[in-house]
Every structure is written in C-alpha cells, then in structure tokens.
Short mmCIF file of C-alpha atoms and ligand atoms in Angstrom, two decimals:
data_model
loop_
_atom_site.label_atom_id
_atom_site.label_comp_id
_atom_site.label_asym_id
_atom_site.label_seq_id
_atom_site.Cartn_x
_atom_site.Cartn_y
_atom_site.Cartn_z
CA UNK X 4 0.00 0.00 0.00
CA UNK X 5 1.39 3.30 -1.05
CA UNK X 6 2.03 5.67 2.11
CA UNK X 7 0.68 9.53 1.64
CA UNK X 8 3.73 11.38 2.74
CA UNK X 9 2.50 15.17 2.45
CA UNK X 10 -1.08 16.17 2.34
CA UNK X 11 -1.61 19.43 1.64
CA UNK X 12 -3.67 20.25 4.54
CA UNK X 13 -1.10 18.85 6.75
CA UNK X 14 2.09 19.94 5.26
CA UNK X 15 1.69 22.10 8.12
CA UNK X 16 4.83 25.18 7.95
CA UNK X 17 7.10 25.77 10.70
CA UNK X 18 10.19 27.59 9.48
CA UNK X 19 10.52 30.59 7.38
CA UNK X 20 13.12 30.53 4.62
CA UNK X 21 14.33 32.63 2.06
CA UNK X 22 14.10 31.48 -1.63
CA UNK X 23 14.26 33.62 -4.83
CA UNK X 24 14.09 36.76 -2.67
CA UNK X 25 11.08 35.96 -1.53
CA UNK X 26 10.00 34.59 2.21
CA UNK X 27 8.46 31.32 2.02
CA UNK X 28 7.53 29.08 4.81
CA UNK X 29 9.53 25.94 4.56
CA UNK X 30 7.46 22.86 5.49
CA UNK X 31 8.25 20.40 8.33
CA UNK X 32 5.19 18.50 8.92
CA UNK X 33 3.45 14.96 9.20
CA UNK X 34 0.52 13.18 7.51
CA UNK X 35 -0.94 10.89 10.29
CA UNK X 36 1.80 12.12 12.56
CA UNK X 37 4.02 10.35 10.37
CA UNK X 38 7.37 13.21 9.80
CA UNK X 39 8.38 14.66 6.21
CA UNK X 40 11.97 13.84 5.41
CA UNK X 41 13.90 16.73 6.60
CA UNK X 42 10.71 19.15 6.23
CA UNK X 43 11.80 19.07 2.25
CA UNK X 44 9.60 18.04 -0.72
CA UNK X 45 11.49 14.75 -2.33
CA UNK X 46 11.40 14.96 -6.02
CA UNK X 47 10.96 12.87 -8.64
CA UNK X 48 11.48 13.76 -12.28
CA UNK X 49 10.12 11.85 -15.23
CA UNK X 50 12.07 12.55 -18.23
CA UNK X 51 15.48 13.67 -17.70
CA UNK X 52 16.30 15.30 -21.34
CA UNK X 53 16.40 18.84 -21.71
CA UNK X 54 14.29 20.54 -20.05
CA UNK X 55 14.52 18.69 -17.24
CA UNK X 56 17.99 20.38 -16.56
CA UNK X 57 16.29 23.67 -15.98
CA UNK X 58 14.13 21.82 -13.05
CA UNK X 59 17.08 20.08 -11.68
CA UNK X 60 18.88 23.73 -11.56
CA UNK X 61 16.03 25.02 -9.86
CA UNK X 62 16.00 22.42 -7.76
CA UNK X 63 19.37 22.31 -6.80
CA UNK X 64 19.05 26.06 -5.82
CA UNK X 65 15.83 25.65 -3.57
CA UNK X 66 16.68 24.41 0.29
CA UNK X 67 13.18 23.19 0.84
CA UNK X 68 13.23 20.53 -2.01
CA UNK X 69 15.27 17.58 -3.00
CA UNK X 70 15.89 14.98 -6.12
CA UNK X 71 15.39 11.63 -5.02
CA UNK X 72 14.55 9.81 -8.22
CA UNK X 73 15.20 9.91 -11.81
CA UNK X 74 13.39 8.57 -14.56
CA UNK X 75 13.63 7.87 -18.07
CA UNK X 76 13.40 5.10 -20.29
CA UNK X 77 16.70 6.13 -21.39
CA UNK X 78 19.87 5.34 -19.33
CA UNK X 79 22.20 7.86 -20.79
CA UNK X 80 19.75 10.30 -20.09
CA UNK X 81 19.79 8.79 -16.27
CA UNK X 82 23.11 9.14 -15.94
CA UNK X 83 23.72 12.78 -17.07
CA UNK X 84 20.54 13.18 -14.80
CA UNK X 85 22.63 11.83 -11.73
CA UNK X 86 25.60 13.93 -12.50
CA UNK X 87 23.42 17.05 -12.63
CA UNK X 88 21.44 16.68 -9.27
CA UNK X 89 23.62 18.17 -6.26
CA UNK X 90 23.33 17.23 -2.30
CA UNK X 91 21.17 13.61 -2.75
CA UNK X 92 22.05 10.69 -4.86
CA UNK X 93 18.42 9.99 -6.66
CA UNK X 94 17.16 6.50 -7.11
CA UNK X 95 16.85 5.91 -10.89
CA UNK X 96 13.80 3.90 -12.96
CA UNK X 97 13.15 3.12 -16.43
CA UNK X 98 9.42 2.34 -15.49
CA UNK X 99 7.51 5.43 -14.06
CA UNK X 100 4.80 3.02 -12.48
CA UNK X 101 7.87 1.73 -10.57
CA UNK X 102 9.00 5.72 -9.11
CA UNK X 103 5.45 6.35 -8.10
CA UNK X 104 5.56 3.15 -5.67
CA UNK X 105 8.26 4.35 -3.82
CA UNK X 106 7.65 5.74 -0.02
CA UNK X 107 9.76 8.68 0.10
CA UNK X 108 8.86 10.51 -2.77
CA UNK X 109 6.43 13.37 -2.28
CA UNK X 110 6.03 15.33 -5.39
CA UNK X 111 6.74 14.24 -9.25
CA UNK X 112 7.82 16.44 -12.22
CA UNK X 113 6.86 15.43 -15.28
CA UNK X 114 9.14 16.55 -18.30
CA UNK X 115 8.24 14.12 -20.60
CA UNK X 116 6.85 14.17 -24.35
CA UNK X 117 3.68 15.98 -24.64
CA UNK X 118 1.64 13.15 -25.32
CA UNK X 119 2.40 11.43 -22.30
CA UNK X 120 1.60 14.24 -20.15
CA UNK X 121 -2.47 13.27 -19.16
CA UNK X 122 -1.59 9.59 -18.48
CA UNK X 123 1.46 10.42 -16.14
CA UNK X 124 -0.37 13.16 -14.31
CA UNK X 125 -2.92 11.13 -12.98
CA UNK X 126 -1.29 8.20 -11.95
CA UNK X 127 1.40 10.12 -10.11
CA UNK X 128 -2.27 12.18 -8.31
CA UNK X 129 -4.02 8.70 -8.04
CA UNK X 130 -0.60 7.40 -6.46
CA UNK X 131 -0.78 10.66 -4.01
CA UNK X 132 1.83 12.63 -5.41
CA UNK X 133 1.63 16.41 -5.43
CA UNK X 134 2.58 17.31 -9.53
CA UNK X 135 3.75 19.84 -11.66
CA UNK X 136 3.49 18.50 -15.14
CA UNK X 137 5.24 20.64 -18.10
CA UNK X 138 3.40 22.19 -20.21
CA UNK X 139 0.82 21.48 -22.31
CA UNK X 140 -1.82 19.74 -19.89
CA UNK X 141 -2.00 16.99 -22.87
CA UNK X 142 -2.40 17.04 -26.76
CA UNK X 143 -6.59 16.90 -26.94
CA UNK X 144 -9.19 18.48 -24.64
CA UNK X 145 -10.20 15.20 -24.11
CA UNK X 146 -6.91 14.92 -22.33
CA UNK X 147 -7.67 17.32 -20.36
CA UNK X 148 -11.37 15.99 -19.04
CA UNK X 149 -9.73 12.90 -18.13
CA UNK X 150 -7.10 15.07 -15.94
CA UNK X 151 -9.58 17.48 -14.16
CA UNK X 152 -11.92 14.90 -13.43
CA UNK X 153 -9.09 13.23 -11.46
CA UNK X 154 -7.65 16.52 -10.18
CA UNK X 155 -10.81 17.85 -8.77
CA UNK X 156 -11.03 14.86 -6.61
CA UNK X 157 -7.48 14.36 -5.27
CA UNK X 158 -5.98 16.11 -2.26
CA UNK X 159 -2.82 17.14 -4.09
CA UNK X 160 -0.98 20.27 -5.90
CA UNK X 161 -1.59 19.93 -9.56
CA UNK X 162 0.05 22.83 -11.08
CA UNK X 163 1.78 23.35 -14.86
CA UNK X 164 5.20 24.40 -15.93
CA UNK X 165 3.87 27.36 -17.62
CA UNK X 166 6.67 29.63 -15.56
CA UNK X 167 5.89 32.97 -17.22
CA UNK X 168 3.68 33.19 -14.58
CA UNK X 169 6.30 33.39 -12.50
CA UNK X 170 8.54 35.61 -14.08
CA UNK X 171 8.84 38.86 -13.02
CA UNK X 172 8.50 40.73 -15.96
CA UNK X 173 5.20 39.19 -17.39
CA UNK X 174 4.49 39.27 -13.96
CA UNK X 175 4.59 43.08 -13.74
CA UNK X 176 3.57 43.75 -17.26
CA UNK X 177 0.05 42.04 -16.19
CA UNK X 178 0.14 44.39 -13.04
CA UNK X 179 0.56 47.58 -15.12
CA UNK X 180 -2.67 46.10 -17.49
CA UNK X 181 -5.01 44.97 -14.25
CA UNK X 182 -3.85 48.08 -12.63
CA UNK X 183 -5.44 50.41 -15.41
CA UNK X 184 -2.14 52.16 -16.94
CA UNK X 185 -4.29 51.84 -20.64
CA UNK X 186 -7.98 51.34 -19.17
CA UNK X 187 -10.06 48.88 -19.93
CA UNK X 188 -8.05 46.39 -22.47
CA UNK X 189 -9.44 46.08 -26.26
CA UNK X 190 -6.78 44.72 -28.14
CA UNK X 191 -3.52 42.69 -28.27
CA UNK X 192 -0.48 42.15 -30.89
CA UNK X 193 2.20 39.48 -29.52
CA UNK X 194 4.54 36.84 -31.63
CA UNK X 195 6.83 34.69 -31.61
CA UNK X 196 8.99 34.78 -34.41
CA UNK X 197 11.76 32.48 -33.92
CA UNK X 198 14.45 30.05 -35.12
CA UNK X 199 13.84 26.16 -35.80
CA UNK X 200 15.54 23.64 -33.30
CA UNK X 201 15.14 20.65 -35.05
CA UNK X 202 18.14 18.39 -35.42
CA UNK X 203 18.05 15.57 -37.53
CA UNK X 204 18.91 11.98 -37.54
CA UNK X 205 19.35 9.44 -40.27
CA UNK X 206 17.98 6.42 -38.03
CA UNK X 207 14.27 7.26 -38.45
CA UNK X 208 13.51 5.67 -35.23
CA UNK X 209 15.71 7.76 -33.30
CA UNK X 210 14.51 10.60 -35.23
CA UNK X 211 11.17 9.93 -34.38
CA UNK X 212 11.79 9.83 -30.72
CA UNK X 213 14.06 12.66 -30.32
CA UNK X 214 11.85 15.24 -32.74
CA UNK X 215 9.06 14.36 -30.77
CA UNK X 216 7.86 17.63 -31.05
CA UNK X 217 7.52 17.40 -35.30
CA UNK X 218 5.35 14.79 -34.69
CA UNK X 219 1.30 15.64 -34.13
CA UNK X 220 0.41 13.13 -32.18
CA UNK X 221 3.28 13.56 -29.60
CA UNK X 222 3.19 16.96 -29.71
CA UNK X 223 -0.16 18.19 -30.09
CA UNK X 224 1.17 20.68 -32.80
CA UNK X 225 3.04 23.92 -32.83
CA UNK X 226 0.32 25.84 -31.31
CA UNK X 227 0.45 23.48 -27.94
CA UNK X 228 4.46 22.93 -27.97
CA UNK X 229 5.59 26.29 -28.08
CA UNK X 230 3.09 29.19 -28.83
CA UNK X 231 1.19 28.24 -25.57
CA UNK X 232 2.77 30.02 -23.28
CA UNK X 233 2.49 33.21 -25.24
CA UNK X 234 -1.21 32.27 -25.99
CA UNK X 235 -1.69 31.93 -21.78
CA UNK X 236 0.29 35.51 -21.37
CA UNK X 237 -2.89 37.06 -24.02
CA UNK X 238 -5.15 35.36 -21.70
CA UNK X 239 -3.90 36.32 -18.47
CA UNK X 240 -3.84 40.16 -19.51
CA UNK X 241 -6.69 40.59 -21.45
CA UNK X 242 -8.38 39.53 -18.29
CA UNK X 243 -11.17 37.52 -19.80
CA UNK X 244 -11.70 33.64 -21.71
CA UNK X 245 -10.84 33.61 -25.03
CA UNK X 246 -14.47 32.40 -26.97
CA UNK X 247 -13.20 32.83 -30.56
CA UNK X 248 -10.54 31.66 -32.39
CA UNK X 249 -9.65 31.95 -36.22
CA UNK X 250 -6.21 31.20 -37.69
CA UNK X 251 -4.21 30.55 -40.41
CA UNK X 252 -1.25 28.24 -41.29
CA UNK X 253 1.02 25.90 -42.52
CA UNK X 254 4.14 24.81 -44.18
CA UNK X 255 5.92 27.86 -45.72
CA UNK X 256 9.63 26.49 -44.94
CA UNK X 257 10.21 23.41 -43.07
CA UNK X 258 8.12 20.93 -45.28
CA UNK X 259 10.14 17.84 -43.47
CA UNK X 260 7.84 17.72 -40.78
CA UNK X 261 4.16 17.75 -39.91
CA UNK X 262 3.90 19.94 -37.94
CA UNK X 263 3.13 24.04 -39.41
CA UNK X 264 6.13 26.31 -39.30
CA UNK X 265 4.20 29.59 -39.12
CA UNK X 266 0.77 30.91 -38.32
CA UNK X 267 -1.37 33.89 -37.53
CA UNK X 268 -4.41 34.15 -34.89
CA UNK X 269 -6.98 35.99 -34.30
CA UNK X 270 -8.47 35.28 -30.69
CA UNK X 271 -11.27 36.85 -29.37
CA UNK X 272 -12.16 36.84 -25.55
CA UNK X 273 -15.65 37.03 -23.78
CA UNK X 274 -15.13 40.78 -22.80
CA UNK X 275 -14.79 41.75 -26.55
CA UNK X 276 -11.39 42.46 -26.29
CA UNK X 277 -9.14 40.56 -29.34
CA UNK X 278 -5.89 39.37 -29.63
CA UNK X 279 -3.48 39.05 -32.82
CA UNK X 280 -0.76 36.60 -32.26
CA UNK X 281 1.83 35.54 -35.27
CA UNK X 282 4.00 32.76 -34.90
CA UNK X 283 7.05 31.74 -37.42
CA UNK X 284 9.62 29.24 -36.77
CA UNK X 285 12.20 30.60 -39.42
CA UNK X 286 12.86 34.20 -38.27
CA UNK X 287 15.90 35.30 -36.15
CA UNK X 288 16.71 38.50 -34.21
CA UNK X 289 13.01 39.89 -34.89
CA UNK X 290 12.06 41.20 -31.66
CA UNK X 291 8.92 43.93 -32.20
CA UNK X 292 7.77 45.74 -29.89
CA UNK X 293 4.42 43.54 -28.16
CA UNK X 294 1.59 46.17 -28.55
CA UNK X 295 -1.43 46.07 -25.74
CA UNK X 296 -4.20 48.83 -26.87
CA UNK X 297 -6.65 49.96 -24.44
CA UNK X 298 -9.19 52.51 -23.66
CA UNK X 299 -6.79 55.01 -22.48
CA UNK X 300 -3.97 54.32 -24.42
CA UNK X 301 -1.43 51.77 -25.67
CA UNK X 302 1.11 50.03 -24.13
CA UNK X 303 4.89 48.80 -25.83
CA UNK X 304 6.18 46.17 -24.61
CA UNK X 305 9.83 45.98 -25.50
CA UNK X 306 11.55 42.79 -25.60
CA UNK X 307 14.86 44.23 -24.10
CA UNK X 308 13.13 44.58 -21.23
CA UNK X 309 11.12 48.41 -21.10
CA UNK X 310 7.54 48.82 -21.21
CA UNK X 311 6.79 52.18 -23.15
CA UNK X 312 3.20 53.47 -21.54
CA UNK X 313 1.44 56.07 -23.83
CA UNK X 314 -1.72 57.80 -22.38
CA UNK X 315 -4.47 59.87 -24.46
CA UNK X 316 -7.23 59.35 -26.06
CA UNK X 317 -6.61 57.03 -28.95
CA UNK X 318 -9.65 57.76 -30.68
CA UNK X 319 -9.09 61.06 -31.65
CA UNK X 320 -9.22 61.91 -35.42
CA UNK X 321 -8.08 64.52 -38.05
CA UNK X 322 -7.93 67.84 -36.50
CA UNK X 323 -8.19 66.09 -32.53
CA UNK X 324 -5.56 66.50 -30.45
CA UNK X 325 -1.99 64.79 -30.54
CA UNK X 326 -1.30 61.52 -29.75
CA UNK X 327 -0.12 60.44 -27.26
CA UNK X 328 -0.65 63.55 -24.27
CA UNK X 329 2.10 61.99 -22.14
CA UNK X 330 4.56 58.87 -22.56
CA UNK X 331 6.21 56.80 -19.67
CA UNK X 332 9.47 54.43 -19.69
CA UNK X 333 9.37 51.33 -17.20
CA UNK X 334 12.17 49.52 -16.88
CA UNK X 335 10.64 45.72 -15.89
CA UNK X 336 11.97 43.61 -13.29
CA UNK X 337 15.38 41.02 -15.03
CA UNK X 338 17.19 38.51 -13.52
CA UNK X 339 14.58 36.32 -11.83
CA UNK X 340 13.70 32.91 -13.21
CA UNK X 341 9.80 31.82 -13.61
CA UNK X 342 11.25 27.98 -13.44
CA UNK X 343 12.99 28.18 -10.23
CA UNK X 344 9.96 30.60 -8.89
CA UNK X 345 7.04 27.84 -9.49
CA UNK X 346 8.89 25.95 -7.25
CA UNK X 347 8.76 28.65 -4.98
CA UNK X 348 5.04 29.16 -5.49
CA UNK X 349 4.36 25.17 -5.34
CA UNK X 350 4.95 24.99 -1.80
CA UNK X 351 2.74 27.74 -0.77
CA UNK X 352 0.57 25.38 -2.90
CA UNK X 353 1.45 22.75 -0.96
CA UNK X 354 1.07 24.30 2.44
CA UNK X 355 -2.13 25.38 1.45
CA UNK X 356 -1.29 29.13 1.48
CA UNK X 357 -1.82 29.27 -2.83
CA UNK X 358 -3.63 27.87 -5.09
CA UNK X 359 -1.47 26.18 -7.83
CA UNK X 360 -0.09 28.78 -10.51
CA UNK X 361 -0.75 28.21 -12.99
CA UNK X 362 -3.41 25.57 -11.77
CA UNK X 363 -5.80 23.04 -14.47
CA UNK X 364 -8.35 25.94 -14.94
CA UNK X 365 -5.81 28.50 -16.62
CA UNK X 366 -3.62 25.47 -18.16
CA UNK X 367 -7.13 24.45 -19.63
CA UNK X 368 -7.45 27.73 -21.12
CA UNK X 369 -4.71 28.22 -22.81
CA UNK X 370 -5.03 24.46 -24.28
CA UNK X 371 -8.62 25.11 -25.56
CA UNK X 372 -6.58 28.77 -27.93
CA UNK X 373 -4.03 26.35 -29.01
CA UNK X 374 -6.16 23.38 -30.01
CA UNK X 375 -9.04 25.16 -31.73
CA UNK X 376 -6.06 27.24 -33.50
CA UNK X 377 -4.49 23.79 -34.50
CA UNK X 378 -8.52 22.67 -35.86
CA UNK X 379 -8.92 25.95 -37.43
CA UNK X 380 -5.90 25.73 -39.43
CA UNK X 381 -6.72 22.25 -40.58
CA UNK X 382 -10.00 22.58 -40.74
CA UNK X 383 -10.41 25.93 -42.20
CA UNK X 384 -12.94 27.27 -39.91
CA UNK X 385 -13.69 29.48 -37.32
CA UNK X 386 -13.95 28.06 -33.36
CA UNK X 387 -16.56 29.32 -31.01
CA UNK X 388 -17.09 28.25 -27.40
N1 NAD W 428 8.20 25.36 -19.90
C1 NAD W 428 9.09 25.51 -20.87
O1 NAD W 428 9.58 26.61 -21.14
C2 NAD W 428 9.51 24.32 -21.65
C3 NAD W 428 10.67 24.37 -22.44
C4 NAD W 428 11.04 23.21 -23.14
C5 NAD W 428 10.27 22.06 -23.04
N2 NAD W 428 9.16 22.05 -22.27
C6 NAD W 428 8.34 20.84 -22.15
O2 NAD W 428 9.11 19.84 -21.48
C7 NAD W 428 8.75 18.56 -21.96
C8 NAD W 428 10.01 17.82 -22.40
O3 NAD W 428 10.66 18.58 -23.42
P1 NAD W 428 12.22 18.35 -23.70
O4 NAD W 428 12.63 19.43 -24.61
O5 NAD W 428 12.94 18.14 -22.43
O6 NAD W 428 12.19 16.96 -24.51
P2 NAD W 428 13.34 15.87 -24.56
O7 NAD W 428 13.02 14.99 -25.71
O8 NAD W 428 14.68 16.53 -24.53
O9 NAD W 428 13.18 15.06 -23.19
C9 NAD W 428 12.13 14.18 -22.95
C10 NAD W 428 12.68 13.04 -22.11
O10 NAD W 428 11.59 12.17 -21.76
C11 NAD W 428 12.08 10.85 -21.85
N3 NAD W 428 10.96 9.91 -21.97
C12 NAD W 428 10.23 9.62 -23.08
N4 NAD W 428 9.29 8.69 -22.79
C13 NAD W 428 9.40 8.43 -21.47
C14 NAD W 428 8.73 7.55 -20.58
N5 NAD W 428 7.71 6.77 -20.98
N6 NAD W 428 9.12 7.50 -19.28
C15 NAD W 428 10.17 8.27 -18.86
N7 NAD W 428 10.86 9.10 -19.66
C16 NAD W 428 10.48 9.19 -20.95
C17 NAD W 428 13.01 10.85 -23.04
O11 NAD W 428 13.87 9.74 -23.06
C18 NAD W 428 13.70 12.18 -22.86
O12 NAD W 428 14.87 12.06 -22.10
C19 NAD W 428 7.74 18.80 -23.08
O13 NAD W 428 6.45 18.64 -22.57
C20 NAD W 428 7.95 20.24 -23.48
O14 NAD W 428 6.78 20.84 -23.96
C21 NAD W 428 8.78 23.15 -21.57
#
C-alpha cells in the first residue's frame, strides 16, 4: 500500500526561509503524525532530457526541495541526470509506475513528451503525489477531461510548468494592465517569431523519438508545444476567456515535418477584447515591440526589457488632439527565473497558502486557444465556445 507522505492540509509550515528573494515558509510536517523527510519536498522527475535540466537547476538552488529519483526510459539520459542533481544521490527507474511506488517521494515532475503528459499526471495524483506536469496539460481536450476529473477529486498540488507566470516581468507587465495604466483592455499584438531547433537523424527511429515535437500526435502541434505560453500571457492580460478563435497556417519552410512552421491568430475573448498573435519558426533576431491597446492608451512592450506606456485618447481623429498627451518608460523587473519561482510558489501550494499557478483551470485555457487554432488551421474554420 502506497504511504501519503505530504497532504496538503497537513504539510503544516514551521520555518521561514528565504528562496528567490522571496520569504516562504519551509514545510516540516506529518501526515498521520508520520514526519516529512527533513521538512523538504522529495522529487521525482520523469524525463530527464532537456528541459529537465532547468528543473534540476532550480532544484538544486531551492533548500526546501530535494531529487530523489530519476526517470527515463533512457539510461544515458539517467546518468547525465545523476551527474546534474547536487546534495542527494536519486534513485533511478526506467518504469515510471515503478517511481510512483516508492515511499519517500512526495512530489513528481513530469518533463516528458507531450503526449504522455495526461496519463502520467494522474497516476502520479491517483498514487498521491503532489505534480507539476510541463506544459501542455496533454495534446486533446479530451486529455484534459480525463485530468480534471481526477484533479478535482485528489488532495494534491496539480500545477503546470507554464513559468511565465512566474517571471517577473510578465508578472509586472500584467500588473501595469489589471492596474489600469491603458484602461479597460481592447486589443492585443504578440509573436513569436523564432528560429527552428530541429536536429536531424538518419535512423528514423531515433529521429522519431528525439523530434518528438515534429510529430502531431506527440506533440499536439506547434500551437500546444511552443506558442502556448504566449497564448496563456494574451489570456492572463486581457483579463477575460478567449471564446473565438480563427487562424491561419502551414508549411511555408520546413516541409520535413508535420507539424506548421508559421501561423497567424486571431483570438477573441468574452469581454470583446481581441488578440493578434503571429507565430514563425524561421525568423531570427526579430524582436517587435508587443503592442497592448486599451481605452486610455497603448502600451509597448519591448523585448529588451522596457515597457513604453502612452496615455491619451486614442480615438481622436483629423484635427483632434496629438497623440499620445504623455509617454512613460518602465524599466521591468530582469534577472529572476519563472522555473525556479514555481517551485517557490508550489509549496505555498502545498502548504495550502496558494492555489497552484498556474493551476488546471488557466492550463485548460490556454489548451482550448491552441487546439481550436491547430482545428482551425486544418479545418479551415472558425472556433466558437
Ligand atoms: N516550460 C518551458 O519553457 C519548456 C521548455 C522546453 C520544453 N518544455 C516541455 O518539457 C517537456 C520535455 O521537453 P524536452 O525538450 O525536455 O524533450 P526531450 O526529448 O529533450 O526530453 C524528454 C525526455 O523524456 C524521456 N521519456 C520519453 N518517454 C518516457 C517515458 N515513458 N518515461 C520516462 N521518460 C520518458 C526521453 O527519453 C527524454 O529524455 C515537453 O512537454 C515540453 O513541452 C517546456
């Protein structure tokens, strides 16, 4: 019988610490009056490739948290696992099943494929493991069903690696928005225009496996693997569901793969407000300006790192007067990572002080954009909730 090591109602907090710059109550406390290892969450990560080094650098940076397993079904990638993780020496499995039985293991990271993501989510929460799970939540909204209806009953943190929550620009880019600097929001222009990171391989097999993300049905498609995060950012400042999608697509470059190289969106959210989001995978150094337009005037969101705040009224005309009537420079917060931050935020989540951020609600948003953009662009037709 599997033990449940930390509850979250009982991963009661005695000892402030220091984390990120930020006080955070460490946790040292007992499920059935059973104690937690050293007052730390023990980690497990499933899939050790590369993104999982970003997790075990947070990791190794955070006092209240320690690797104690490893898994992947590949033993290289175990073994430059091992050599990464500093202060424990994690047990390692090929079999996830065979992590989740273990005793002293109270939270699981899941860095894994896309298309794994549902199935390993809820047997680490039906095995009584708190989770963060990498983005996206799975690769169809049916995925995502499955996981809330198994979320909403367990008694454990599910929250996604979507970090820009986290990081302190976005963070105080959405503060400026929800505290009125342009009134009420009415319309959005972000991108991504970026390089490809495909590598190939003449074994097809291998190549299959290691450009999981080409693939559609590992991936989910562009729109989940990589434009999500920007597509969550749109949601969380416009401040509103997104009802409406329409979008174009395809293969303008990289024709060795399935899935699209470039695409634009038009997103429309249940407060009228609309977003325009473009999205290439052959552009480099293109860094625009983000633009955020709202009743009062428009915001610039510079990707060096200012935000450029022009007030007036933007609906003046011919013969009205100048635009804009004032301008303001903000320099935004650098230096702070979102990755190592979640972790910060997951044990307030854990202790019952948060609620998971980002938790299955907003992860579910931001899936629903990206899959009805991925339907619209193959199906040629407009979404509506
Ligand atoms: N939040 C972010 O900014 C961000 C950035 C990059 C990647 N990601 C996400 O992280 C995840 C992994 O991406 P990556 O770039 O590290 O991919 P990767 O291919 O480098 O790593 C995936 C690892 O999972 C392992 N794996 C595959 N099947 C497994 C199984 N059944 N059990 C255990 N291990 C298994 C592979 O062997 C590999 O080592 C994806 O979901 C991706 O979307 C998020």
């Amino acid at each position: 019988m599997r033990e449940k090591n930390v509850t979250r109602r009982n991963f009661l907090t005695t000892s402030a610490k220091v984390a990120g710059g930020l006080t955070i109550l460490g946790a040292a406390g007992s499920v059935r009056g059973e104690p937690v290892s050293n007052g730390k969450i023990r980690w497990g990560i499933i899939g050790v490739g590369n993104r999982a080094r970003a997790h075990i650098a947070a990791l190794n940076e955070l006092d209240f948290c320690e690797v104690t397993a490893l898994c992947d079904i590949r033993e290289a990638a175990l073994q430059r696992g091992l050599k990464l993780v500093k202060g424990t020496r994690p047990k390692t499995f090929k079999r996830y099943e065979e992590m989740l039985e273990e005793h002293d293991l109270d939270a699981v990271c899941i860095v894994t494929p896309n298309h794994l993501h549902k199935q390993m989510t809820i047997d680490s929460l039906e095995a009584n493991k708190h989770v963060l799970c990498e983005k996206p939540m799975g690769i169809t909204m049916a995925d995502c069903d499955e996981v809330v209806a198994v979320a909403k009953k367990a008694d454990r943190v599910l929250q996604y690696g979507m970090q820009l929550r986290h990081t302190p620009t976005y963070v105080r880019v959405n503060e400026l928005v929800q505290g009125g600097a342009i009134g009420n929001i009415r319309y959005a222009w972000i991108s991504d225009f970026r390089r490809d990171i495909r590598q190939l391989y003449e074994d097809p097999l291998v190549d299959r496996t290691q450009n999981w993300r080409y693939f559609q049905h590992t991936s989910g498609g562009m729109l989940l693997e990589y434009s999500i995060h920007r597509l969550d950012l749109l949601n969380w400042w416009m401040n509103s569901r997104p009802v409406r999608v329409s979008a174009s697509g395809g293969h303008n470059v990289w024709r060795d793969r399935e899935t699209i190289d470039h695409c634009g969106m038009l997103i429309e959210y249940a407060n009228g407000a609309k977003a325009t989001y473009g999205m290439t995978l052959y552009s480099r150094g293109y860094r625009t300006p983000w633009l955020l337009m709202g009743d009062d005037g428009q915001m610039l969101v510079e990707r060096s790192g200012r935000v450029v705040i022009q007030k007036g009224d933007v609906s003046n005309s011919l013969g009205g007067p100048k635009f804009p009537d004032s301008e303001e420079v903000i320099e935004l917060p650098k230096g702070e990572n979102g990755t190592k931050l979640q972790y910060v935020h997951f044990m307030k989540a854990v202790n019952d002080e948060a609620q998971p951020l980002p938790d299955w609600r907003i992860a579910y948003d931001a899936m629903w954009v990206g899959i009805q953009g991925e339907t619209a662009i193959r199906e040629e037709k407009v979404i509506k909730l």
